Coordinates of N, CA and C in Angstrom, one line a residue:
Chain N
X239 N -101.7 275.4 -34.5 CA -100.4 275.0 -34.9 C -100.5 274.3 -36.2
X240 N -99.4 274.6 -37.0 CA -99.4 273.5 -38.6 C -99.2 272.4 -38.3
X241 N -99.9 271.4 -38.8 CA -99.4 270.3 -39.0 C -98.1 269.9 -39.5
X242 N -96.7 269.2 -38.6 CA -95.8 269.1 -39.2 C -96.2 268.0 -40.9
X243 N -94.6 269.1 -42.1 CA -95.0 267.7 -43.5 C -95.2 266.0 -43.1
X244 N -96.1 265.7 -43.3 CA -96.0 264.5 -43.9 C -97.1 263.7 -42.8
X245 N -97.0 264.6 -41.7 CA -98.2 264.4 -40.6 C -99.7 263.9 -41.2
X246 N -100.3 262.7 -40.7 CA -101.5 262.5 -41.5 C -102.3 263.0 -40.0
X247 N -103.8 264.0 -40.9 CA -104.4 264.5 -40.4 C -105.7 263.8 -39.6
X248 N -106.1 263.8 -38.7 CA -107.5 263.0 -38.4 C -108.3 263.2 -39.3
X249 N -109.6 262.5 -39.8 CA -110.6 262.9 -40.6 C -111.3 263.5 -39.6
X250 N -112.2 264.5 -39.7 CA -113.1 265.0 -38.9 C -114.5 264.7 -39.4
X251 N -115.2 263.0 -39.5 CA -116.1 263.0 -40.2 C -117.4 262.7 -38.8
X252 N -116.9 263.1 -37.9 CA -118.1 263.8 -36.5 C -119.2 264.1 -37.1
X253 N -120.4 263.7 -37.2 CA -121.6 264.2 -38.0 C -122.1 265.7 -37.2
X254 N -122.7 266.6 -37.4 CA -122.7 268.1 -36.8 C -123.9 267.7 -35.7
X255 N -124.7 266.7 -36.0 CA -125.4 267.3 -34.6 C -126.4 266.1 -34.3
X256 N -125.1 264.8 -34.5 CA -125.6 263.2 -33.5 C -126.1 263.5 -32.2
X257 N -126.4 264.5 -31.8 CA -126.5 264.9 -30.2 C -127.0 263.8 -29.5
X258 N -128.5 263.9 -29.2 CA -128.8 263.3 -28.3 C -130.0 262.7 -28.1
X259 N -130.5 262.2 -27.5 CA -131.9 261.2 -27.6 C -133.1 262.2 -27.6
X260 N -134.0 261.5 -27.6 CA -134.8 262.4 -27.6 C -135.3 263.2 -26.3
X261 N -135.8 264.2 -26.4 CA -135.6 265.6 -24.9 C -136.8 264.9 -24.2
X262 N -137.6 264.0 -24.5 CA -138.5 263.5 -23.1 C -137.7 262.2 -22.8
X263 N -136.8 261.7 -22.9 CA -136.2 260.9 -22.7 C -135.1 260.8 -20.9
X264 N -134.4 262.0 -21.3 CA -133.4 262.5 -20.6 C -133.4 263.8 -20.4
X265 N -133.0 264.5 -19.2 CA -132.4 266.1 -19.4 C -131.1 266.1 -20.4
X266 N -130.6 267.5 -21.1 CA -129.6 267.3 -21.5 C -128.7 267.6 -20.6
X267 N -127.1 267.2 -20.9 CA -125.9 267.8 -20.2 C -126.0 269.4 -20.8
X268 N -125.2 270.4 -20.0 CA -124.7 271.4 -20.2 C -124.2 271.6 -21.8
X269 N -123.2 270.6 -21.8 CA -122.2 270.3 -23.3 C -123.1 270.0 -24.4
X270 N -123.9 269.0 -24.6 CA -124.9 268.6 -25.3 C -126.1 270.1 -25.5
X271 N -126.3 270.6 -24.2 CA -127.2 272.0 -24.5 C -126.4 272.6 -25.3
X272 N -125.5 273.0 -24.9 CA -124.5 274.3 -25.4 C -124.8 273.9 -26.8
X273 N -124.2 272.5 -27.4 CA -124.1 272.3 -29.2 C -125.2 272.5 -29.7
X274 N -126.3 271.8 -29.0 CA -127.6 272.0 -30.0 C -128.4 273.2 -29.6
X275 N -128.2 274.3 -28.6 CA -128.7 275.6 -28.4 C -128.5 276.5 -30.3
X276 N -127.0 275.9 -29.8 CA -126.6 277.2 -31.4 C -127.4 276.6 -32.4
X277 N -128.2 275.1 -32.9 CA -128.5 275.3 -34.1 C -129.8 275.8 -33.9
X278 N -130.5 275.4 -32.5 CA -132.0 275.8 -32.7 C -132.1 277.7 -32.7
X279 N -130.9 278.1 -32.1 CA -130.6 279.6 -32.2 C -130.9 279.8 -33.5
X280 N -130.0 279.7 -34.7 CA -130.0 279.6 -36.2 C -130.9 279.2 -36.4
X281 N -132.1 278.8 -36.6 CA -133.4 278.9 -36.8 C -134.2 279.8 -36.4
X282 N -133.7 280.7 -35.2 CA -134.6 281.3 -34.6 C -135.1 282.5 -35.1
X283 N -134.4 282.8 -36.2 CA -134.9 283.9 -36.8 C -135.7 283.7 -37.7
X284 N -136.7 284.5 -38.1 CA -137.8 283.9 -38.8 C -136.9 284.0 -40.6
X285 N -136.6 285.0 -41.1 CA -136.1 285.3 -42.3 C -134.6 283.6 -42.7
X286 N -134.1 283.2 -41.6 CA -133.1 282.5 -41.6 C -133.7 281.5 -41.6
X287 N -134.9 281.2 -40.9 CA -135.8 280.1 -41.0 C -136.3 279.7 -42.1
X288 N -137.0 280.5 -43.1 CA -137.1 280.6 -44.3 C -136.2 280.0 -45.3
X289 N -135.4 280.8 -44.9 CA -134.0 280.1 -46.1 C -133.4 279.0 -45.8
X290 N -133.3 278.7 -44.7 CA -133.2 277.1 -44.3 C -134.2 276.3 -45.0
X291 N -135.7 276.6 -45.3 CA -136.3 275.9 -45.9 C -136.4 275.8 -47.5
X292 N -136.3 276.8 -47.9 CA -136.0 277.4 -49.5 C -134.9 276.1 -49.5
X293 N -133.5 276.4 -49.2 CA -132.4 275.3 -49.1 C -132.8 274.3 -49.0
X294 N -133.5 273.7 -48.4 CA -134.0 271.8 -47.4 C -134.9 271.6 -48.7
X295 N -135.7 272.0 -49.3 CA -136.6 272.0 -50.5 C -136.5 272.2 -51.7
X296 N -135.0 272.9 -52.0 CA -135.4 273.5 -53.4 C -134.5 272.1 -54.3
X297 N -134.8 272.5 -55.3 CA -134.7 271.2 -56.2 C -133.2 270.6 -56.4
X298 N -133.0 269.1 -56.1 CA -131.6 269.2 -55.8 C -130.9 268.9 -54.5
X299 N -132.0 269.6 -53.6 CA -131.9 269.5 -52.2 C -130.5 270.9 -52.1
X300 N -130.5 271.7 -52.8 CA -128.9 272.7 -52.8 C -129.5 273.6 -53.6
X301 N -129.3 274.9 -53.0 CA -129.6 276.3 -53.5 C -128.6 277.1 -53.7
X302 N -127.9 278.2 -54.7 CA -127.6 279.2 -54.2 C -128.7 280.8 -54.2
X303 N -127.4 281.8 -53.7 CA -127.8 282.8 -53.5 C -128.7 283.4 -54.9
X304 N -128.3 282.9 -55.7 CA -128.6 283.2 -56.9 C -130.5 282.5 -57.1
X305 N -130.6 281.7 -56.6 CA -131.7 280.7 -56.6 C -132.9 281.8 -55.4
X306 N -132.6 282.3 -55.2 CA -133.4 282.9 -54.0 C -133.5 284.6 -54.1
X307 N -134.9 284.8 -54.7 CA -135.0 286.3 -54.7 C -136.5 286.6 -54.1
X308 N -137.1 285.7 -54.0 CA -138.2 286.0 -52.5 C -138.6 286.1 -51.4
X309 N -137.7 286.8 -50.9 CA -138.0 286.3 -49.4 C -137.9 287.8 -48.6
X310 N -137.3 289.2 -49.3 CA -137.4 290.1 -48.8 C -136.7 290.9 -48.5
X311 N -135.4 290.4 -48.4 CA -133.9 291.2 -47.8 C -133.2 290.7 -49.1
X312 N -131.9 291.8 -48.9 CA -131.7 291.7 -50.1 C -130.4 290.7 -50.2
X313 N -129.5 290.5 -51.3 CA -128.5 289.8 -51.3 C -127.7 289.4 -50.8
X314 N -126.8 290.2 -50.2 CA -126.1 290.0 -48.9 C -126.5 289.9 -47.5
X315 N -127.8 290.1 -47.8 CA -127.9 289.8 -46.0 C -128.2 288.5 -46.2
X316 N -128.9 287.7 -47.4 CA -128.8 286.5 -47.8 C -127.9 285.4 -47.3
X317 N -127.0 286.2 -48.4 CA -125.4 285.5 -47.9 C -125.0 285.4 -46.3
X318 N -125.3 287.1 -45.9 CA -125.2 286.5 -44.4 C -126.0 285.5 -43.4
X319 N -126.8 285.8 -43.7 CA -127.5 284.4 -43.0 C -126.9 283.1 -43.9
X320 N -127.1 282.6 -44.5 CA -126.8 281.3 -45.3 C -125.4 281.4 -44.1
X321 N -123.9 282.2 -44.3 CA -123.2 281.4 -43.7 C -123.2 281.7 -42.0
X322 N -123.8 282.3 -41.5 CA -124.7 281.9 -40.2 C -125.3 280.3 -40.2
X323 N -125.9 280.0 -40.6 CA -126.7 279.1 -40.8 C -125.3 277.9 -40.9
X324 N -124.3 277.8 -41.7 CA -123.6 277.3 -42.0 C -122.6 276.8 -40.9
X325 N -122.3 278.4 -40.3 CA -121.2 278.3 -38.9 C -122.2 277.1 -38.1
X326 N -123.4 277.4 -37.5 CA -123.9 276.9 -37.2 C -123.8 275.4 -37.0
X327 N -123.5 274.7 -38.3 CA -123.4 272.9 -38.9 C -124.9 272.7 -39.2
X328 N -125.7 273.9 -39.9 CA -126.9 273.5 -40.3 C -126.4 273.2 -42.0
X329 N -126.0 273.8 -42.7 CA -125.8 274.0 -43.8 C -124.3 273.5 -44.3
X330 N -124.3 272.7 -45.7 CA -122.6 272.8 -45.8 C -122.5 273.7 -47.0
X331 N -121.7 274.3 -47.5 CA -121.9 274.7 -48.7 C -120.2 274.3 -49.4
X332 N -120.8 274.7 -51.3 CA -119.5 274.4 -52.0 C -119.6 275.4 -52.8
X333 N -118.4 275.7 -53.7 CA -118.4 276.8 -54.8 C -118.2 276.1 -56.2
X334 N -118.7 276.8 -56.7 CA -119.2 276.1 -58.1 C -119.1 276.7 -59.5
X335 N -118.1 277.4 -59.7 CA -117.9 279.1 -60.5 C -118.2 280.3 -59.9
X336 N -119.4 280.5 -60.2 CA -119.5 282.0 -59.8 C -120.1 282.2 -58.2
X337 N -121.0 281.1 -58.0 CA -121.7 280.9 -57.3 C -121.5 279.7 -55.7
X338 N -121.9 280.0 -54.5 CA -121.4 279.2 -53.8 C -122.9 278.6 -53.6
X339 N -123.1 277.1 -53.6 CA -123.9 276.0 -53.3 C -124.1 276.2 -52.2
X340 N -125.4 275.8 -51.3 CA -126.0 274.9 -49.8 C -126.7 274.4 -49.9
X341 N -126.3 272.9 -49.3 CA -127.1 272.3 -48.8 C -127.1 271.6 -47.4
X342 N -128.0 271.3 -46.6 CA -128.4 270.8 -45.5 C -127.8 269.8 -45.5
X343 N -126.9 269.9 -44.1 CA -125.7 269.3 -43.8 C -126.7 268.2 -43.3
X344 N -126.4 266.9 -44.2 CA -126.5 265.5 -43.7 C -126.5 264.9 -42.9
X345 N -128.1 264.2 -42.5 CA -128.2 263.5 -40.7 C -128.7 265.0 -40.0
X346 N -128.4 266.1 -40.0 CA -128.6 267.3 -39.1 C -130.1 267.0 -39.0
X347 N -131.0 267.2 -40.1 CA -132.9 267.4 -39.9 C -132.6 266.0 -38.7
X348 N -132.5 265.0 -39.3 CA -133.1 263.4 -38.9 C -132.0 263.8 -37.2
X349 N -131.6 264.4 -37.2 CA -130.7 264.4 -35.7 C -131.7 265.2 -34.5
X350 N -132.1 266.4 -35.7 CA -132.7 267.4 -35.0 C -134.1 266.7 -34.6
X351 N -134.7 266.4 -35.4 CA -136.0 265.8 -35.6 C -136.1 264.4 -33.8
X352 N -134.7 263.6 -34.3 CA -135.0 262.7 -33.3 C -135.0 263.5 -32.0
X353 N -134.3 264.7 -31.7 CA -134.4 265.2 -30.1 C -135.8 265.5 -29.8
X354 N -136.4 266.0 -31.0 CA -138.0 266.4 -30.7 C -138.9 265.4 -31.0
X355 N -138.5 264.2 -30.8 CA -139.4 263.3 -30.8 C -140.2 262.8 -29.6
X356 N -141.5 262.6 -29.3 CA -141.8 262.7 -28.2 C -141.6 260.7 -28.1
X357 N -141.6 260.6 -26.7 CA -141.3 259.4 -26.4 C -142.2 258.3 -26.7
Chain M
X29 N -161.5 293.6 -23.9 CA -162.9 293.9 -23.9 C -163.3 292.7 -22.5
X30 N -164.3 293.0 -21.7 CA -164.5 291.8 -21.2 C -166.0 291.5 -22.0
X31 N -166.1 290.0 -21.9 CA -167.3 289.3 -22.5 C -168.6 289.8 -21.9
X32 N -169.5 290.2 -22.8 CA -170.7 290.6 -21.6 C -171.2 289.5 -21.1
X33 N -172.3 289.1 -20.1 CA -172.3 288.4 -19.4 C -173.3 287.1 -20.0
X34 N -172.9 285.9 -20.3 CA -173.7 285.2 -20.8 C -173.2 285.2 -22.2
X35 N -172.6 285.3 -22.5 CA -171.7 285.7 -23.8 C -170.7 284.2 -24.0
X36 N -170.8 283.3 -24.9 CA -170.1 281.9 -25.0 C -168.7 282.7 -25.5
X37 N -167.8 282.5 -24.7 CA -166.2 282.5 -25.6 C -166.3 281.5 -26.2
X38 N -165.1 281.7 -27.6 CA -165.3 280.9 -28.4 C -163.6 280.2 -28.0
X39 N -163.7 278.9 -28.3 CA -162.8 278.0 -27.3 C -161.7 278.2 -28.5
X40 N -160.5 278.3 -27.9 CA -159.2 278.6 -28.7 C -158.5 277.5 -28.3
X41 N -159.0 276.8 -29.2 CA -158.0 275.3 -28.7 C -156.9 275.3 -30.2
X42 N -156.8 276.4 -30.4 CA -155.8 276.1 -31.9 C -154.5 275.5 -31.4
X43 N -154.2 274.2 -31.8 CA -153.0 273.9 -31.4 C -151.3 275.3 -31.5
X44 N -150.5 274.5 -30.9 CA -149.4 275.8 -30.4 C -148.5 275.8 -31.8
X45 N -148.3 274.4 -32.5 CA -147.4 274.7 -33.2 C -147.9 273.8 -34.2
X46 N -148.8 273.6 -35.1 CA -149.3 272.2 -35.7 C -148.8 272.7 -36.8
X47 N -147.8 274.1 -37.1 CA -147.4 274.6 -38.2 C -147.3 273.9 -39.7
X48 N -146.7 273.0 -40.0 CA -146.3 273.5 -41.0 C -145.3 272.0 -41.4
X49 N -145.9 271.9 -42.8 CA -144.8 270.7 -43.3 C -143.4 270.6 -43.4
X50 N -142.7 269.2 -43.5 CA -141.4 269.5 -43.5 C -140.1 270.2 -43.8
X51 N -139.4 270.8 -43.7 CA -138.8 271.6 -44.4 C -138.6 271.7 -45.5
X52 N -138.0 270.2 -45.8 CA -137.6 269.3 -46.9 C -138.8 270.0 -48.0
X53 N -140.1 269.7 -47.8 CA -140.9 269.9 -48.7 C -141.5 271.2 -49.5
X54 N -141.8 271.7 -48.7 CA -141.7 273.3 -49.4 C -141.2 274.7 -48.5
X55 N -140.8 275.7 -49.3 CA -140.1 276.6 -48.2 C -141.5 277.2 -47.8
X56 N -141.2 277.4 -46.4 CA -142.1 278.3 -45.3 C -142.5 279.3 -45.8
X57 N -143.8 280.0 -45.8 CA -144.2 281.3 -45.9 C -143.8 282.1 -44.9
X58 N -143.5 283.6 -45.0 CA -143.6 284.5 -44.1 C -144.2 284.2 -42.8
X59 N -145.1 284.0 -42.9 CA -146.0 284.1 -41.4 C -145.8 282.8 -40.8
X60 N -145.5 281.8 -41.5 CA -145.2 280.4 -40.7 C -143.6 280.5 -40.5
X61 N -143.0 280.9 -41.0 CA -141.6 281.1 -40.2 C -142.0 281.9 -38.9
X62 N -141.9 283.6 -39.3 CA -142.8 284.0 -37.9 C -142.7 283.4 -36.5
X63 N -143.7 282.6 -36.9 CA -144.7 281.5 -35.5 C -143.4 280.7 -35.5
X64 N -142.8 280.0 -36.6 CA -142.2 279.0 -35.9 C -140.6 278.9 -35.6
X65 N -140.0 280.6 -35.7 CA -138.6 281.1 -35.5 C -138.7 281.0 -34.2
X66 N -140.0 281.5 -33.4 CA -140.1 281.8 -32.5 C -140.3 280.8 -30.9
X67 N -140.5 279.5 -31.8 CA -140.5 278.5 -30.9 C -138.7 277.9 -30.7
X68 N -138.0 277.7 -31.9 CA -137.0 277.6 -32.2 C -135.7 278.6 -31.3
X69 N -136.6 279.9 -31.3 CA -135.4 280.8 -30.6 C -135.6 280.6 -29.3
X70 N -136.8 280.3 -28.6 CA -136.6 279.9 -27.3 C -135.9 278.9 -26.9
X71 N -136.0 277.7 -27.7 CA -134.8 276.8 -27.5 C -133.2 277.3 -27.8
X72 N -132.6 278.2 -28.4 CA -131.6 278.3 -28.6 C -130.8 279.1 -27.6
X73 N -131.1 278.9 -26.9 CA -130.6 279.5 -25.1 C -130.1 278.2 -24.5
X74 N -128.7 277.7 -24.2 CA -128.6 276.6 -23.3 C -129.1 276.1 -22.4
X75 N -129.2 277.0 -21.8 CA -130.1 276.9 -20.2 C -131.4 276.9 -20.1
X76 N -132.0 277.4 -21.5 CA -133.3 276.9 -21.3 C -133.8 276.0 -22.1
X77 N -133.0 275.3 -23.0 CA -133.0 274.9 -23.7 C -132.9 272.7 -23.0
X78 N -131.9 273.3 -21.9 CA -132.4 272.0 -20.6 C -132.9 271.9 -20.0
X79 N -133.5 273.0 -19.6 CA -134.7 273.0 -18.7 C -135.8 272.4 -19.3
X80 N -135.9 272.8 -20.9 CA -137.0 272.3 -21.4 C -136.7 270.6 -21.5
X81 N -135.7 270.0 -21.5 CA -135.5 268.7 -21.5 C -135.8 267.9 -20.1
X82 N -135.1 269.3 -18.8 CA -135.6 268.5 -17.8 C -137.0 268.4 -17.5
X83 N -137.9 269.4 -18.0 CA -139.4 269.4 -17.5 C -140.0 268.3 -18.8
X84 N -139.4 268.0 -19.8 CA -140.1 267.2 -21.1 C -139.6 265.6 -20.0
X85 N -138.6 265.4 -19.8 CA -138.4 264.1 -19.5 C -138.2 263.7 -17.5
X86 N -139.3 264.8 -17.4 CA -139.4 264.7 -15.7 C -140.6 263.6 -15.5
X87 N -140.6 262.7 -14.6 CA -141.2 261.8 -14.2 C -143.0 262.5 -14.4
X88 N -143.5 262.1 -15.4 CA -145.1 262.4 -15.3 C -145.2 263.4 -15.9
X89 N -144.1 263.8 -16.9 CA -144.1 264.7 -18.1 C -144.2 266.4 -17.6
X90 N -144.0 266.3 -16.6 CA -144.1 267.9 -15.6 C -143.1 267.8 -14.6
X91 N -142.5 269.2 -14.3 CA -141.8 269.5 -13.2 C -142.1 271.1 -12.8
X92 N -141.5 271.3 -11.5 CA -142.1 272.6 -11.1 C -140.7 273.1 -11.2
X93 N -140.1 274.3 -10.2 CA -139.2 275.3 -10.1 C -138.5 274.2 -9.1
X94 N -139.5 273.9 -8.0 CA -139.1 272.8 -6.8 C -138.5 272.0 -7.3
X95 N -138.4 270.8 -8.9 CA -137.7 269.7 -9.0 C -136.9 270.3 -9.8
X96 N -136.2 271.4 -9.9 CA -135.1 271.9 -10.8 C -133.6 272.5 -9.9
X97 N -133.0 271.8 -9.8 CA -131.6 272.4 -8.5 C -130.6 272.3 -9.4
X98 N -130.2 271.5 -10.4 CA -129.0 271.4 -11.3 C -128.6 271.9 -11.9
X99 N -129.0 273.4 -12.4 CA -128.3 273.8 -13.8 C -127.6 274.9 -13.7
X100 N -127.5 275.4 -12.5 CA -126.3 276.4 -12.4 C -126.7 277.8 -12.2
X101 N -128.1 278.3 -12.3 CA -128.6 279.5 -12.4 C -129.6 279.1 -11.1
X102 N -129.9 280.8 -11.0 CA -130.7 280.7 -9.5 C -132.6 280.5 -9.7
X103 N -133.0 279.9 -8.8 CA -134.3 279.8 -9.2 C -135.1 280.8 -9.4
X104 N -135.0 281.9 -9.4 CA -135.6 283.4 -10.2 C -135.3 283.3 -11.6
X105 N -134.2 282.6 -11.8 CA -133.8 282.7 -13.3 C -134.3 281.6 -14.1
X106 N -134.2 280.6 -13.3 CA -135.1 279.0 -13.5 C -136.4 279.3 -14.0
X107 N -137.3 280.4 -13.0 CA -138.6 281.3 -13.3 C -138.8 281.4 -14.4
X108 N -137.7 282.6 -14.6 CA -137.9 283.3 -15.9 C -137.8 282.4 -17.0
X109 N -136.7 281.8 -17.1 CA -136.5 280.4 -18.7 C -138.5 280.3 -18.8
X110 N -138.8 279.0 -17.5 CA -139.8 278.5 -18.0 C -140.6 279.4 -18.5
X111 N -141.2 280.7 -17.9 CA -142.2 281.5 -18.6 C -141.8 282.1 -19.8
X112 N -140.5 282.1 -20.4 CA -140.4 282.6 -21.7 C -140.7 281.0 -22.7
X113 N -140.2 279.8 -22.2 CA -140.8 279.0 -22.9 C -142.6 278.7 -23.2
X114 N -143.1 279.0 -22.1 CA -144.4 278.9 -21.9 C -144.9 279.9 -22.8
X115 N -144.2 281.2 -22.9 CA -144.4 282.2 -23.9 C -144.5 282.3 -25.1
X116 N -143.7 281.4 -25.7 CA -143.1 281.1 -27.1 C -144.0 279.8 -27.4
X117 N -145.0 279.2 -26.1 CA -146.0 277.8 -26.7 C -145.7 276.6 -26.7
X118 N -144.4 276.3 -26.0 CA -143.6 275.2 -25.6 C -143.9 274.7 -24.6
X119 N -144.3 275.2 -23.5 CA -144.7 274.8 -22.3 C -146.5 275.2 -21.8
X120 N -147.0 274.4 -21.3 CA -148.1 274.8 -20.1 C -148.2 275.2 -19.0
X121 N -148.5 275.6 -18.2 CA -148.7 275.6 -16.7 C -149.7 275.5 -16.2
X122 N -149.5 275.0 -14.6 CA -150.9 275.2 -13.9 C -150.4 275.3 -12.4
X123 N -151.0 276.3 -11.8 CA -150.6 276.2 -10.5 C -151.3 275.3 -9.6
X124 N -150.3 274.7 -8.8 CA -150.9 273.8 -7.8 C -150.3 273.9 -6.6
X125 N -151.1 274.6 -5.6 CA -150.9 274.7 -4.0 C -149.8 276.0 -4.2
X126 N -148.5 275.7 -3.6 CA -147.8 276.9 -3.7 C -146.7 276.6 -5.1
X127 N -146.9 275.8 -5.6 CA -146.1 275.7 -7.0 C -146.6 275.7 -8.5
X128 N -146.0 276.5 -9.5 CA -146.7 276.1 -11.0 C -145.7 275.5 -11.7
X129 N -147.0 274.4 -12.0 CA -145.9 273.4 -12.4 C -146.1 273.1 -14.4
X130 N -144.9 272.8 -14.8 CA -144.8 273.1 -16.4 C -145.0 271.7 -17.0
X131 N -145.8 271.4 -18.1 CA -145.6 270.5 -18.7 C -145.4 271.1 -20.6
X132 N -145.0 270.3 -20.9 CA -144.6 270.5 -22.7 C -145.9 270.4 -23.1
X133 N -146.2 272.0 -24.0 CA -147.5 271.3 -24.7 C -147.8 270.6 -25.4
X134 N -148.7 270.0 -25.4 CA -149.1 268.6 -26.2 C -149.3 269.0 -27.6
X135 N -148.3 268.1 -28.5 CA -148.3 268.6 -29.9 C -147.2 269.2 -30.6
X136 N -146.3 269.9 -29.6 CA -145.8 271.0 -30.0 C -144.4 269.9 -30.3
X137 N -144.2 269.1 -29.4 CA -142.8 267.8 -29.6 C -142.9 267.6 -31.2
X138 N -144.1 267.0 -31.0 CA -144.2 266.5 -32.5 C -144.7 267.1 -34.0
X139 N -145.0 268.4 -33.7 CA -145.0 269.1 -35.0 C -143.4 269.7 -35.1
X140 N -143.3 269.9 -34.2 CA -141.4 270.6 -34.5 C -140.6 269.5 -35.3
X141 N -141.2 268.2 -34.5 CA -140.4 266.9 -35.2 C -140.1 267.2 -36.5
X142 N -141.9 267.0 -36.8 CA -142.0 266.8 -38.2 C -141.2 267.8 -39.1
X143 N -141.7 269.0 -38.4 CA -141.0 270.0 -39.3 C -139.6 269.7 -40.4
X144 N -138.8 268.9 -39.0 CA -137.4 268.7 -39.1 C -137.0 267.1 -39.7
X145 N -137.8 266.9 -40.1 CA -138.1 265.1 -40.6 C -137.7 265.6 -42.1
X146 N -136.6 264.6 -42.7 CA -136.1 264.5 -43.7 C -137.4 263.8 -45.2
X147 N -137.5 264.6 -46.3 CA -138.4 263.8 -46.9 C -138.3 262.3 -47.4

């Protein structure tokens, strides 16, 4: 539904994936599985893997499609994965003229990283 | 092949995942995405994805099929999760008496960490 005029909106600044302690710590809940399933999903493919790291590394910490011609597949499947990656809350991206920006949505590594920290 | 007799195997203690620097730092080669999509896509299943939480943070760093009743799936399917994690190098096993019981392999927490560790 629209927001009626003049309605102020909540900010949605929820970081994408504060989840959860670290996995020798606790089992996860169901809910907590479910959110962080889909990002370790999005990594799961080796080529998306890749470009998650090209992105996390390239200078700037923010790549575009245009920044990336090694990896094997061609441009558009690029793009598809990138916003896979993105649906995800691995990636945020911006547009910039011609070109649309990603970078690795904020707190996400250091989120991900703490679940896999051993105790 | 079997070894002829008196024949030293040579010990394959290559760790499971000691892959590969942070993301942050340089993008992945081909073959180290690979190996390490593949640990990532086992986790990206909900259900096995707490199982792996419940056997990582089960009292003594191991659980069998026997300490798993919570997650909504039948213990054949319980089965199955753990040996595809065990598959992908996330888990151990060892049978004892009438149960095999899983522990996280050693290493594998904390290279994934790293992986995901912010530079």
């Amino acid at each position: 539904m629209a927001p009626a005029a003049g309605t102020v909106l909540p900010v949605l600044d929820e970081p994408a994936a504060p989840c959860c302690p670290p996995l020798t710590e606790r089992p996860l809940t169901a809910g907590e599985a479910e959110r962080t399933a889909a990002m370790f999903k999005a990594l799961g493919d080796p080529v998306r893997l890749r470009l998650f790291s090209l992105v996390a590394s390239h200078e700037g910490g923010e790549a575009c499609v245009c920044d990336i011609s090694d990896v094997g597949v061609s441009q558009p499947t690029v793009s598809h994965h990138l916003k896979k990656l993105k649906a995800a809350g691995l990636l945020t991206s911006e547009r910039r003229g011609t070109w649309v920006y990603y970078r690795v949505e904020p707190g996400v590594l250091a989120a991900m990283g703490q679940l896999l920290t051993a105790r």
